[in-house]
Coordinates of C-alpha atoms in Angstrom, one line a residue:
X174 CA 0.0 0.0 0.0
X175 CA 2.6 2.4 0.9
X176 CA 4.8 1.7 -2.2
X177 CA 1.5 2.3 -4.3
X178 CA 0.9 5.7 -2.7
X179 CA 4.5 6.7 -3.6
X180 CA 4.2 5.7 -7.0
X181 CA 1.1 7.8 -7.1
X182 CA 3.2 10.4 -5.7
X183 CA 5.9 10.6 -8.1
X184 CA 3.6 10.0 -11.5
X185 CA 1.9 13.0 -10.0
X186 CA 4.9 15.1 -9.6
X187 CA 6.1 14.0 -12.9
X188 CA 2.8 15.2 -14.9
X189 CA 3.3 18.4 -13.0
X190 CA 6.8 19.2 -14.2
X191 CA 5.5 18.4 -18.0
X192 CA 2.9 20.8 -17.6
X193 CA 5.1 23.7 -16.2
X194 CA 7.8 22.9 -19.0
X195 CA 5.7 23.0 -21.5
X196 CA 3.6 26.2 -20.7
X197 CA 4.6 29.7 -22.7
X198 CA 7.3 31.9 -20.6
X199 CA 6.1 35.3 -19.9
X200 CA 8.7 37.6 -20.5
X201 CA 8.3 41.3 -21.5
X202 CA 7.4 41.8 -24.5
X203 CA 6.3 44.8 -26.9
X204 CA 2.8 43.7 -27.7
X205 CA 1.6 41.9 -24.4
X206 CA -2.0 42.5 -24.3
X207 CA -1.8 42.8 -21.0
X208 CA -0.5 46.0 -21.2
X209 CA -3.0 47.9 -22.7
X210 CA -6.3 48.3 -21.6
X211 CA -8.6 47.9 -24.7
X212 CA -12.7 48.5 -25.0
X213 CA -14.8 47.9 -27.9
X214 CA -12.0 48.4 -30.0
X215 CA -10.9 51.7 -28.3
X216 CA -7.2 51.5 -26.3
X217 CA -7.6 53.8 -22.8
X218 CA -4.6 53.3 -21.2
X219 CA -0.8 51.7 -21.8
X220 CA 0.2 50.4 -18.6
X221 CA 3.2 48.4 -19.8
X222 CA 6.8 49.8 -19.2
X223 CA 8.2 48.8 -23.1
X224 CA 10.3 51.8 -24.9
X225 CA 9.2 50.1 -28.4
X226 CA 5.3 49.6 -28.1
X227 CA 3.4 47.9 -30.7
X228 CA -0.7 49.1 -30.9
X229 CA -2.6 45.4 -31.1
X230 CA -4.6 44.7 -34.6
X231 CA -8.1 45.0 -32.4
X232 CA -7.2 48.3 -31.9
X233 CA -9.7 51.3 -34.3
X234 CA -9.1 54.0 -32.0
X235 CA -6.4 55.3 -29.6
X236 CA -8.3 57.2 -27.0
X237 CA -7.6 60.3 -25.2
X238 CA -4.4 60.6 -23.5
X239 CA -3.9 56.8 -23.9
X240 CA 0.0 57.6 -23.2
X241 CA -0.6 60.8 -21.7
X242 CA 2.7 61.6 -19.9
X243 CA 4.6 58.3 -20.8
X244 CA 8.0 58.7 -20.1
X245 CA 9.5 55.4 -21.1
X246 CA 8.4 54.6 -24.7
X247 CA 10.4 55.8 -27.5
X248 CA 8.8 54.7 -30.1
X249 CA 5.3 53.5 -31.4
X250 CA 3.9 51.3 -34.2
X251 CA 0.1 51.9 -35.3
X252 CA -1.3 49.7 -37.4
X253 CA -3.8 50.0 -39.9
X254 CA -6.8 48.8 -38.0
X255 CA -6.6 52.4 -35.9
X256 CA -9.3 55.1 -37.6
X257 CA -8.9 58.0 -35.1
X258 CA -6.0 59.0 -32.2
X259 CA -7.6 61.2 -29.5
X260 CA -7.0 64.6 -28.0
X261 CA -3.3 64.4 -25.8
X262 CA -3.3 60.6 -26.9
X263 CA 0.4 61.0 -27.3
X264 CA 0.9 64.5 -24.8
X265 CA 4.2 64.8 -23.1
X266 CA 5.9 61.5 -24.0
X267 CA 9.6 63.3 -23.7
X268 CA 11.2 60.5 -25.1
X269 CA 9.0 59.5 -27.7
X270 CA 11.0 59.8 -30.9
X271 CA 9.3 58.2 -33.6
X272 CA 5.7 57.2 -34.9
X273 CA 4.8 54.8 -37.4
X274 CA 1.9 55.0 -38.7
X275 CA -0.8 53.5 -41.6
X276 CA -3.2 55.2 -44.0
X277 CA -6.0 54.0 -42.7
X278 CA -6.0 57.0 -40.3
X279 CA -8.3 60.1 -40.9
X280 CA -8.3 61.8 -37.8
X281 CA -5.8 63.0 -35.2
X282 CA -7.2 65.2 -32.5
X283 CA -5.7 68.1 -30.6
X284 CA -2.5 67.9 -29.1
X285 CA -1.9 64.1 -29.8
X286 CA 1.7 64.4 -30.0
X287 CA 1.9 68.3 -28.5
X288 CA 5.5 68.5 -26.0
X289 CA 6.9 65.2 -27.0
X290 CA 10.4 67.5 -27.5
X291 CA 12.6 64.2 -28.8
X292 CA 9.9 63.4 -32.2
X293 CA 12.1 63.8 -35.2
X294 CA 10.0 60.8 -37.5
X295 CA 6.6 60.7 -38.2
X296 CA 4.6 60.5 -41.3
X297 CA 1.4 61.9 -41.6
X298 CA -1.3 59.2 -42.9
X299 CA -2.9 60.3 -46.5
X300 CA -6.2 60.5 -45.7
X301 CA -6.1 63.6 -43.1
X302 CA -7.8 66.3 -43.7
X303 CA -7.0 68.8 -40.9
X304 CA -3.7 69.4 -38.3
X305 CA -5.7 69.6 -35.3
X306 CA -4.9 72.4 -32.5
X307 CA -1.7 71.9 -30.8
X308 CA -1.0 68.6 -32.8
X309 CA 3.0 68.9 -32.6
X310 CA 3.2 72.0 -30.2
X311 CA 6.6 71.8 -28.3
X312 CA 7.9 69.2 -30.7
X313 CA 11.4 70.8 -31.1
X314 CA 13.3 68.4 -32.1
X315 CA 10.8 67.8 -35.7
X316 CA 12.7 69.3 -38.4
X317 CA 11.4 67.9 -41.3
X318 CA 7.5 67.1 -41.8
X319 CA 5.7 66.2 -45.0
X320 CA 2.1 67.4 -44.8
X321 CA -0.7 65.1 -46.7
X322 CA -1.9 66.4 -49.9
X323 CA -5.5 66.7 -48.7
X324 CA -4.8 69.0 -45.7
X325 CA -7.3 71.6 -45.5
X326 CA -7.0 73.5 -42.6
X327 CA -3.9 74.2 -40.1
X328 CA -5.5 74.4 -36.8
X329 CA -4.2 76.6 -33.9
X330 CA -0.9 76.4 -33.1
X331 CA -0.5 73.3 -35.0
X332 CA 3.3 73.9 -35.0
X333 CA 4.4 76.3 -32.0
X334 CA 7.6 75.8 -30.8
X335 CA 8.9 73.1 -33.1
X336 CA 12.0 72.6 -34.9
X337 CA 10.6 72.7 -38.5
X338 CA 13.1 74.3 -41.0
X339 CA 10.9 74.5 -43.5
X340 CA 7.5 73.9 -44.6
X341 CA 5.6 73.4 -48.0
X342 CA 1.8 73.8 -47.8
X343 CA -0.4 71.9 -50.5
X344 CA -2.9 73.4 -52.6
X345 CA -5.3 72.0 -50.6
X346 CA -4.5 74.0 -47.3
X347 CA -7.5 77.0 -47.3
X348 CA -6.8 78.2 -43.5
X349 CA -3.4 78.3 -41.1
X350 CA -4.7 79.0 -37.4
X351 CA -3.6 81.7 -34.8
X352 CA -0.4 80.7 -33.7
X353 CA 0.0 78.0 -36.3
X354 CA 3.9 78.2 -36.7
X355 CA 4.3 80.8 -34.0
X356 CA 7.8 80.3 -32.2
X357 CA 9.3 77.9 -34.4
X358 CA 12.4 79.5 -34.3
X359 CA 14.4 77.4 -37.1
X360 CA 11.4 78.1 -39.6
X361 CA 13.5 79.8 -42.7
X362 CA 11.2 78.8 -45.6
X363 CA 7.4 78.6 -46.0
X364 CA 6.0 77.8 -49.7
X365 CA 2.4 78.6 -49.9
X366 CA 0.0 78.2 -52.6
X367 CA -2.9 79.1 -54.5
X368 CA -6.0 78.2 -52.1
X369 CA -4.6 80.0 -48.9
X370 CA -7.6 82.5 -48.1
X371 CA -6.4 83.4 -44.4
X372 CA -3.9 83.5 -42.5
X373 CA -4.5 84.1 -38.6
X374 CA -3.2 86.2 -36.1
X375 CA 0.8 85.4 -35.2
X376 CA 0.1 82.8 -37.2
X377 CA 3.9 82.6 -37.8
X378 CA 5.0 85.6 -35.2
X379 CA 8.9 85.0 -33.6
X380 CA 10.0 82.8 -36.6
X381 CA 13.3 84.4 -36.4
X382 CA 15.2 82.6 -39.3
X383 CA 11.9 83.7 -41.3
X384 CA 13.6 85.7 -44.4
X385 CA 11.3 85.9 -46.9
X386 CA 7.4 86.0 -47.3
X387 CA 5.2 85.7 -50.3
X388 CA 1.6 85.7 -50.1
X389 CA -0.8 84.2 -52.9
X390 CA -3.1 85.7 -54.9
X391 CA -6.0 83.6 -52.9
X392 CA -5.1 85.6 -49.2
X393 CA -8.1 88.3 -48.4
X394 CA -7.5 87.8 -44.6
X395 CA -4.0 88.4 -42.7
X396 CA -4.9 89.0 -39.1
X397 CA -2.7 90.9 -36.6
X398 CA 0.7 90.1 -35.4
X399 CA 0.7 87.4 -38.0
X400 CA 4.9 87.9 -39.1
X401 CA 5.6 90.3 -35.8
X402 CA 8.3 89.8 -34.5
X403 CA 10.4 87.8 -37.8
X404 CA 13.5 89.6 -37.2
X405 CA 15.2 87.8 -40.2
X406 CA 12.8 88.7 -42.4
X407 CA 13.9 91.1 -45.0
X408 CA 10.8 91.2 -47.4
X409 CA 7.0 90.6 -47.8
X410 CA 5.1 90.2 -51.4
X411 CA 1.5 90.4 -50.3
X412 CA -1.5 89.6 -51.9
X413 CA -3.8 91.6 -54.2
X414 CA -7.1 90.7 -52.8
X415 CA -6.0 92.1 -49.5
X416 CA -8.0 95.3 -48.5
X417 CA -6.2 95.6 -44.9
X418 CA -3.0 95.4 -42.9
X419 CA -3.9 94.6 -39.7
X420 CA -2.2 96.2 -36.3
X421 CA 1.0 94.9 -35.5
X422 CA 1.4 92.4 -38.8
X423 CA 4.7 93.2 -39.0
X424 CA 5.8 94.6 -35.8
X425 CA 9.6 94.4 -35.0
X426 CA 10.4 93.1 -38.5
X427 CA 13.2 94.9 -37.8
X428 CA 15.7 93.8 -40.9
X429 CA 12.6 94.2 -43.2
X430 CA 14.0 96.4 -46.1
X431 CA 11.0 96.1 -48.8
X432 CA 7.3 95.4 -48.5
X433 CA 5.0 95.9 -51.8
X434 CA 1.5 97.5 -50.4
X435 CA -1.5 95.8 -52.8
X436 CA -3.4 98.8 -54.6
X437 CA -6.2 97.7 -52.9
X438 CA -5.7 97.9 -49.2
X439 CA -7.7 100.4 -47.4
X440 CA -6.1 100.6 -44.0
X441 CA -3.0 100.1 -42.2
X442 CA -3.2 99.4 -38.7
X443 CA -1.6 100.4 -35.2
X444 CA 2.0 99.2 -35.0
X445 CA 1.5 97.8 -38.4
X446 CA 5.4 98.3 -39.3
X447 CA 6.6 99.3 -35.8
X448 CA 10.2 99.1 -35.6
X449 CA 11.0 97.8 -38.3
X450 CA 14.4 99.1 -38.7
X451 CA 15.8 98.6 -42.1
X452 CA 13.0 99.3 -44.2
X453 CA 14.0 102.4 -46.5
X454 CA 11.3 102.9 -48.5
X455 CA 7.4 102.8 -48.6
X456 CA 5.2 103.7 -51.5
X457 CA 1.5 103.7 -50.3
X458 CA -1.4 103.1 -53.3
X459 CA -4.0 105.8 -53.7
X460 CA -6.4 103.5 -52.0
X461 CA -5.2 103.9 -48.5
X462 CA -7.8 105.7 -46.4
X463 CA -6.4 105.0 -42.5
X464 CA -3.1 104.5 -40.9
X465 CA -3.6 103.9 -37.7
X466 CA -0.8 104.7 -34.2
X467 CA 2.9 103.9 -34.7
X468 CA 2.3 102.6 -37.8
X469 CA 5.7 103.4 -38.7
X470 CA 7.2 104.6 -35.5
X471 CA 10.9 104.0 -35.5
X472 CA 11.3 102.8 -39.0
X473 CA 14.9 104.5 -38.7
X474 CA 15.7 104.4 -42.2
X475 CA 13.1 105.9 -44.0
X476 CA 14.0 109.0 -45.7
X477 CA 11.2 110.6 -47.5
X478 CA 7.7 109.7 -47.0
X479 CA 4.5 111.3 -49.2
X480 CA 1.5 110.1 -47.8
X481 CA -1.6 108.9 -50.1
X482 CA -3.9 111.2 -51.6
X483 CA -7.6 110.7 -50.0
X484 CA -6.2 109.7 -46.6
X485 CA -8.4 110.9 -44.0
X486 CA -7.2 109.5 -40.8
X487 CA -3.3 109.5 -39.6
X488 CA -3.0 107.8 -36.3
X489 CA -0.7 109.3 -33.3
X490 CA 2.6 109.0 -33.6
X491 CA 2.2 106.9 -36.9
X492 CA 5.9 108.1 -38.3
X493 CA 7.6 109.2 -35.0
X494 CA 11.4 108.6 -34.0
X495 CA 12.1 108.1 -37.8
X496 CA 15.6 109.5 -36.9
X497 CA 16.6 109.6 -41.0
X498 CA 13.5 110.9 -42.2
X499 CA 14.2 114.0 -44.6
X500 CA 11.1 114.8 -46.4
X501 CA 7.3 114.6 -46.0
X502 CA 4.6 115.4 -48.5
X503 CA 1.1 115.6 -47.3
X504 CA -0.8 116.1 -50.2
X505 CA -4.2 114.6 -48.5
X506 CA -7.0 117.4 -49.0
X507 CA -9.3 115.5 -47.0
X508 CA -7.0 114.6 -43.9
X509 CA -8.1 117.0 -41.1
X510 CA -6.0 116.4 -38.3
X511 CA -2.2 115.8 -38.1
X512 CA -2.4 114.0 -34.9
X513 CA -0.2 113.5 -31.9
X514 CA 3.2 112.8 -31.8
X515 CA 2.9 112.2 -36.0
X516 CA 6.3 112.8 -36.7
X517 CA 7.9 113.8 -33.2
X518 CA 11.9 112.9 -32.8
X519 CA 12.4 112.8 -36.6
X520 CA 15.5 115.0 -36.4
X521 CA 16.9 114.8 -40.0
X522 CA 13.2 116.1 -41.2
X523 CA 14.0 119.7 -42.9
X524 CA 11.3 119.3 -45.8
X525 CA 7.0 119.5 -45.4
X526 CA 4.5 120.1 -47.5
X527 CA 1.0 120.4 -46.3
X528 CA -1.9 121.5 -48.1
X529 CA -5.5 123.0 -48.0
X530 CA -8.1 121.4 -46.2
X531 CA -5.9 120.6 -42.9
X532 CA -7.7 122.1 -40.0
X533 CA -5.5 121.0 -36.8
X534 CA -1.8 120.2 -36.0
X535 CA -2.2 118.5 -33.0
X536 CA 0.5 118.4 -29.4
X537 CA 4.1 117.4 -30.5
X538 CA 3.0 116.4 -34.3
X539 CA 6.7 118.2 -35.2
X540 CA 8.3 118.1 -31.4
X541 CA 12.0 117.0 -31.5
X542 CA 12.1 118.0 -35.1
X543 CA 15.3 120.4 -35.1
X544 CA 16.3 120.2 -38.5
X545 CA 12.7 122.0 -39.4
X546 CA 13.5 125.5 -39.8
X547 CA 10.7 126.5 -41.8
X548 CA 6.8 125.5 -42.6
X549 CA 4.1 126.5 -44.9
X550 CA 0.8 126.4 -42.3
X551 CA -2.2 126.2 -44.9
X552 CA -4.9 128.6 -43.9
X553 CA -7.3 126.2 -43.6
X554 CA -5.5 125.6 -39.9
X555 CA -7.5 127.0 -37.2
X556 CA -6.3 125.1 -34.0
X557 CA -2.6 123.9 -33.0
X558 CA -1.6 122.1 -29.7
X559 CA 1.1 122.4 -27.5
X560 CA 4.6 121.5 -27.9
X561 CA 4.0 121.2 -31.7
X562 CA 7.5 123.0 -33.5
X563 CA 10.7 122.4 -32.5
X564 CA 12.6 125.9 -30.6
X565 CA 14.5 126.8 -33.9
X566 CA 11.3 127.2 -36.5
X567 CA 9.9 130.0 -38.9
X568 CA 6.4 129.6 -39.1
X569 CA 4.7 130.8 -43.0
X570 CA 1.1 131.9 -43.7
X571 CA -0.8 134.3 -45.3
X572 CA -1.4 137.6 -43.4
X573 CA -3.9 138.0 -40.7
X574 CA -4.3 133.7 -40.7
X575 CA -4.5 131.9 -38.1
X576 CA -0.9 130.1 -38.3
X577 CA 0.5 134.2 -38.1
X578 CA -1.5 135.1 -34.8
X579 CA -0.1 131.7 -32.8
X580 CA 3.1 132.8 -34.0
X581 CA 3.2 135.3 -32.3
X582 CA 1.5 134.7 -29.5
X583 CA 4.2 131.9 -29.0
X584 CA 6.9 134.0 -29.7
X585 CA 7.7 132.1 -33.1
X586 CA 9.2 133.8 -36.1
X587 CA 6.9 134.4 -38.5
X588 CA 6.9 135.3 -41.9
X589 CA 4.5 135.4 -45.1
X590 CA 4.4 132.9 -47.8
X591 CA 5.6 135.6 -50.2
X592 CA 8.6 136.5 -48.3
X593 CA 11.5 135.6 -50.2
X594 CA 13.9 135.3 -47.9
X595 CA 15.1 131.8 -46.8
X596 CA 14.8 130.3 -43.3
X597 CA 17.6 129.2 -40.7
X598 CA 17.7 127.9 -37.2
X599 CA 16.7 130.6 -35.0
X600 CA 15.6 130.0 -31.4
X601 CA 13.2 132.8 -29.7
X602 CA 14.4 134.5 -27.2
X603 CA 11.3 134.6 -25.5
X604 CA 10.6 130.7 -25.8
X605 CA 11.1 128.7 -22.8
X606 CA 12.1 125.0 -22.8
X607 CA 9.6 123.4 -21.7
X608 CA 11.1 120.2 -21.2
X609 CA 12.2 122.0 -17.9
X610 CA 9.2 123.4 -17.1
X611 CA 6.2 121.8 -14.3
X612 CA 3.3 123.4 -13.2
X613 CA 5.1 126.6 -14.1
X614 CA 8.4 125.8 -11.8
X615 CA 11.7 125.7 -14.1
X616 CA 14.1 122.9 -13.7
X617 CA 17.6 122.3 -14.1
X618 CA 16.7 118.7 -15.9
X619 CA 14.6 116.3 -16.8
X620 CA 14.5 112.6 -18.2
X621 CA 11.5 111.4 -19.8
X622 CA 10.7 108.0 -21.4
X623 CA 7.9 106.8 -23.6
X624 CA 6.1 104.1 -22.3
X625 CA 4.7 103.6 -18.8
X626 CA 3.6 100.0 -18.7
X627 CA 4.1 97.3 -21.0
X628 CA 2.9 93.2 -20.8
X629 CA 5.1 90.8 -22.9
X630 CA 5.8 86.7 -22.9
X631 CA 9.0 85.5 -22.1
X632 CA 11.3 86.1 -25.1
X633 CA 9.5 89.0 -26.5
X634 CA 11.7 92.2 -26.8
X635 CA 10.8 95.9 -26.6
X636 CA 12.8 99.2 -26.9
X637 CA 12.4 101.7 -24.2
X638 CA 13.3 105.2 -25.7
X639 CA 15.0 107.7 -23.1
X640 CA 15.2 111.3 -23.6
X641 CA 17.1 114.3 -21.8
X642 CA 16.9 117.5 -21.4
X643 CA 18.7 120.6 -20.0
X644 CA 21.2 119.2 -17.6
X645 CA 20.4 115.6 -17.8
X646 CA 23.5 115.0 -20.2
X647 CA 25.9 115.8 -17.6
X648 CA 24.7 113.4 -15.5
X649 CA 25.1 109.5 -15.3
X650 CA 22.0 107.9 -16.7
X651 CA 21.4 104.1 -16.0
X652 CA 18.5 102.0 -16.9
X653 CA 18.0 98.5 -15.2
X654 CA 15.6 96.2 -14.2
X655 CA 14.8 95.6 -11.0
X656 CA 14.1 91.9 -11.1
X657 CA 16.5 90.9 -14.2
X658 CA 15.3 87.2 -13.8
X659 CA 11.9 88.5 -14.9
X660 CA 13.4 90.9 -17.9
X661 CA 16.3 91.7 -18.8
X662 CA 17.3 95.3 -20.1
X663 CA 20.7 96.3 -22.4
X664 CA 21.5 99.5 -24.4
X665 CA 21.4 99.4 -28.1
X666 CA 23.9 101.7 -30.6
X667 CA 20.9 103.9 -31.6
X668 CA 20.6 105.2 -27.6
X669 CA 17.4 103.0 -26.7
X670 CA 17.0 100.2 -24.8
X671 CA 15.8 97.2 -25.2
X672 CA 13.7 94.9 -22.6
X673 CA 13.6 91.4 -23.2
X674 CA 11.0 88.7 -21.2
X675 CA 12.5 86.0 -19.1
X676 CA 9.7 84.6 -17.2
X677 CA 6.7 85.6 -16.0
X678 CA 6.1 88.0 -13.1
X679 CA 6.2 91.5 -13.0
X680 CA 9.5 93.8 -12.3
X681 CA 10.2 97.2 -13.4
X682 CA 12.6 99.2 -15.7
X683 CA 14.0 102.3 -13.7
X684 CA 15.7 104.8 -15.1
X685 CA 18.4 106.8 -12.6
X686 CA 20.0 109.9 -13.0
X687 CA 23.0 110.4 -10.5
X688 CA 25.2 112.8 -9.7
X689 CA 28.3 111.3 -8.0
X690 CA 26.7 109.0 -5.4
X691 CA 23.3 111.3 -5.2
X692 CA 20.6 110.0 -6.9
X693 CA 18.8 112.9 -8.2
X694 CA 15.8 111.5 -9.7
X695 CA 14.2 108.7 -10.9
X696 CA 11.1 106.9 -13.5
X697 CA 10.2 103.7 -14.0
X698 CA 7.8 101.6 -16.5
X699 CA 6.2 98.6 -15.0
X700 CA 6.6 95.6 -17.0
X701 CA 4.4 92.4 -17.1
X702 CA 5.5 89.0 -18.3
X703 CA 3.5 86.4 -18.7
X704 CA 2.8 83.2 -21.2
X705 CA 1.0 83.2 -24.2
X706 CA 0.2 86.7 -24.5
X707 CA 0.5 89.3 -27.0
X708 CA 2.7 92.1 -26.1
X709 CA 1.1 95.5 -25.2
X710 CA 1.6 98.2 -23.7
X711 CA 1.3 102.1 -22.8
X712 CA 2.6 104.6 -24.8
X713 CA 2.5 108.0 -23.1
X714 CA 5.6 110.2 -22.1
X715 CA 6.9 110.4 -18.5
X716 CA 8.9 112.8 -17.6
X717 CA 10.7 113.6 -14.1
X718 CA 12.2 116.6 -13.5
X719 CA 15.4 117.6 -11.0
X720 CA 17.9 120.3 -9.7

């Protein structure tokens, strides 16, 4: 009995080991459907810890943010059961570098692969028809992309921050989104086509190896801020069918050297050109109507400027620190105003023509103007502000106008548009600078800047213009910030400075004047940083005064 029971025993144990020997080992593997938890065909979750994952065939659908901060795989396989990848599916995998994908694809939603910074490889399936919002935001490391032919639409800042160098659009593309290619800093060459009807606001804004820009004939709609910023770029063809530039299109373009104005644009916004430093020329159509505040603000190389013939409105400051601007014709009989600041701190300007219909010259339209010695005032002008002339001018009118009775009430030569005798500098001696002047008290100094609050992301730049008077050049100037991990402020040749964004938070630029080891006086603009914004700001003088 006993010799029975161990023979039982060991034919027992025997059966057991075949069984164990001959069962599957379970070793880690890439496609382990274990790892993946998988309804109805959708996938939810990966909860395996593979770098090389491969999607199972009973997969149609990879659902939102299925891989949502993965940071092990580094690569992923899709096969072509999968119809649709969902919102984030792919979001923040930071070592994800390549996709493969099949055809049988038609839709990838927003931000599927948005801030996976290591994706150089992936190829877009045929069938899409749209780059969804986000879809390869923060991708910096993608360099090279070939976009299906069927693409209609470039969502919203499809391609922010990424490392594309260039980019070819099909004829199919109608629409690129806000932000589309904003930030992608290596982006030197966009191709667009025939099709393209808008183009959205800093649609491609901070694409600083950006040098060239042509526009197709299909473009009605450029929105604002949509090349600001492109400081590489040097020229812009833009499209016929346009009938506005928008504000700040191409603010801080600032090697731009050439733009071609359609015939049939209407309007030119605020900031439309701002600071756009190289740009020598402009040659507006007859069509323009509007151009709106700082349109052309420190365009420093512009030398002559005639403004179009039925312009009615002229926007404050809209040609102001244009430091080698020479001429100006104004031959616009139905402009009424010459507004603020309109050519203020354009010291090279010695030549302008006005004409009939003009009714006001409004505060500082010529201020800081010193090569101005003479000007023709129509006698259609019954109202000028203060601060308008610079101290060395010769006003000219007919007799008993308007322009002659200012005159002299200001103490400003005059003289009759007859008088042939030519004009020099010659400063009244009656004419107080009022740079020195508050609430009727006369200072030795003053220092003034021109903005008093500005908002900005991190990265954006902005020049600060500072301006003396009396005294103030004898005395140590220094402009800082006072948090320089929030932004950062440095001098620039032309005698601004320039305030660049670090991070957000708020600190502020301060202006010092010293004397020895006494500070004297002080001014200050607050400046905001913050992400995703577009910069903004006050532009208003501030000036502090001193003994």
């Amino acid at each position: 009995m006993k010799k029975r029971r161990i023979l039982a025993l060991a034919i027992a144990l025997s059966m057991t080991a075949g069984l164990f020997f001959s069962m599957p080992a379970f070793a880690s593997s890439d496609d382990d459907d274990d790892d993946f938890d998988i309804s109805g065909g959708v996938l939810t979750k990966y909860t395996g810890k593979s770098t090389s994952v491969k999607i199972p065939d009973d997969v149609t659908r990879i659902d939102d943010k299925a891989f949502y901060d993965n940071n092990k795989i580094t690569s992923v396989t899709i096969p072509d059961t999968v119809r649709s990848i969902g919102s984030q599916a792919f979001y923040d995998c930071d070592r994800l570098s390549s996709v493969t994908m099949k055809n049988s694809v038609d839709t990838i939603e927003a931000r599927a692969f948005a801030e996976c910074p290591k994706l150089t490889r992936i190829t877009l399936p045929d069938n899409l028809g749209e780059i969804s919002e986000g879809l390869f935001s923060g991708c910096t490391s993608l360099n090279y992309l070939t976009l299906p032919d069927d693409i209609t639409e470039i969502g919203r800042a499809a391609f922010y921050n990424t490392g594309l160098y260039s980019v070819s659009l099909p004829p199919s593309v109608e629409k690129i989104g806000e932000q589309a290619f904003s930030y992608s800093g290596k982006l030197a060459s966009v191709k667009m086509r025939s099709g393209i009807t808008e183009i959205g606001s800093s649609a491609f804004s901070y694409c600083k190896a950006l040098t060239g820009i042509s526009l197709p004939k299909t473009v009605t709609s450029l929105r604002e801020y949509a090349f600001s910023n492109c400081t590489a770029l040097t020229s812009a063809y833009l499209s016929p069918e346009m009938e506005d530039i928008l504000k700040n299109t191409f603010y801080n373009c600032s090697a731009m050297t050439s733009v071609t104005i359609p015939s049939g644009v209407y309007t030119i916004g605020e900031r439309a050109f701002y600071n756009c430093r190289a740009l020598t020329g402009i040659s507006f159509p007859s069509t323009i109507d509007e151009i709106g505040e700082d349109a052309f603000a420190y365009c420093v190389k512009l030398q002559s400027v005639t403004l179009p013939k039925y312009l009615t409105s002229l926007g404050e400051g809209a040609f102001s620190y244009g430091t080698a601007l020479k001429s100006v014709s104004i031959p616009c009989e139905d402009l009424r105003t010459l507004p603020n600041d309109a050519f203020e701190y354009c010291p090279a300007l010695s030549s302008v023509k006005l004409v009939e219909g003009l009714s006001t010259i409004d505060n500082s339209a010529f201020y800081g103007c010193d090569s101005l010695y003479s000007l023709t005032v129509p006698d259609s002008v019954t109202d000028i502000g203060k601060n308008v002339f610079p101290d060395n001018i010769t006003l000219r009118g007919s007799d008993d106008s308007y322009v002659q009775y200012f005159a002299k009430s200001k103490g400003i030569p005059f003289k009759l548009k007859s008088d042939p005798t030519s004009d020099g500098p010659a400063v009244p001696p009656t004419q107080e600078n009022t740079d020195l002047i508050y609430n009727g008290v006369q200072y030795a100094g003053s220092v003034m800047i021109d903005t008093t609050q500005y908002t900005m992301a991190p990265g954006n730049i902005y020049d600060v213009g500072v301006f003396l008077a009396g005294n103030a050049y004898t005395k140590t100037i220094s402009v800082y910030s006072s948090r320089d991990g929030i932004a950062s402020v440095a001098r620039l040749a032309n005698g601004n400075y320039r305030v660049t964004g670090v991070k957000p938070g708020t600190c502020y630029v301060v202006v010092d004047v010293t004397d020895g080891s006494r500070v004297l006086n002080h001014v200050s603009i607050r400046v905001d940083v913050a992400d995703y914004v577009s910069q903004h700001g006050t532009a208003a003088r501030n000036r502090s005064y001193f003994n």
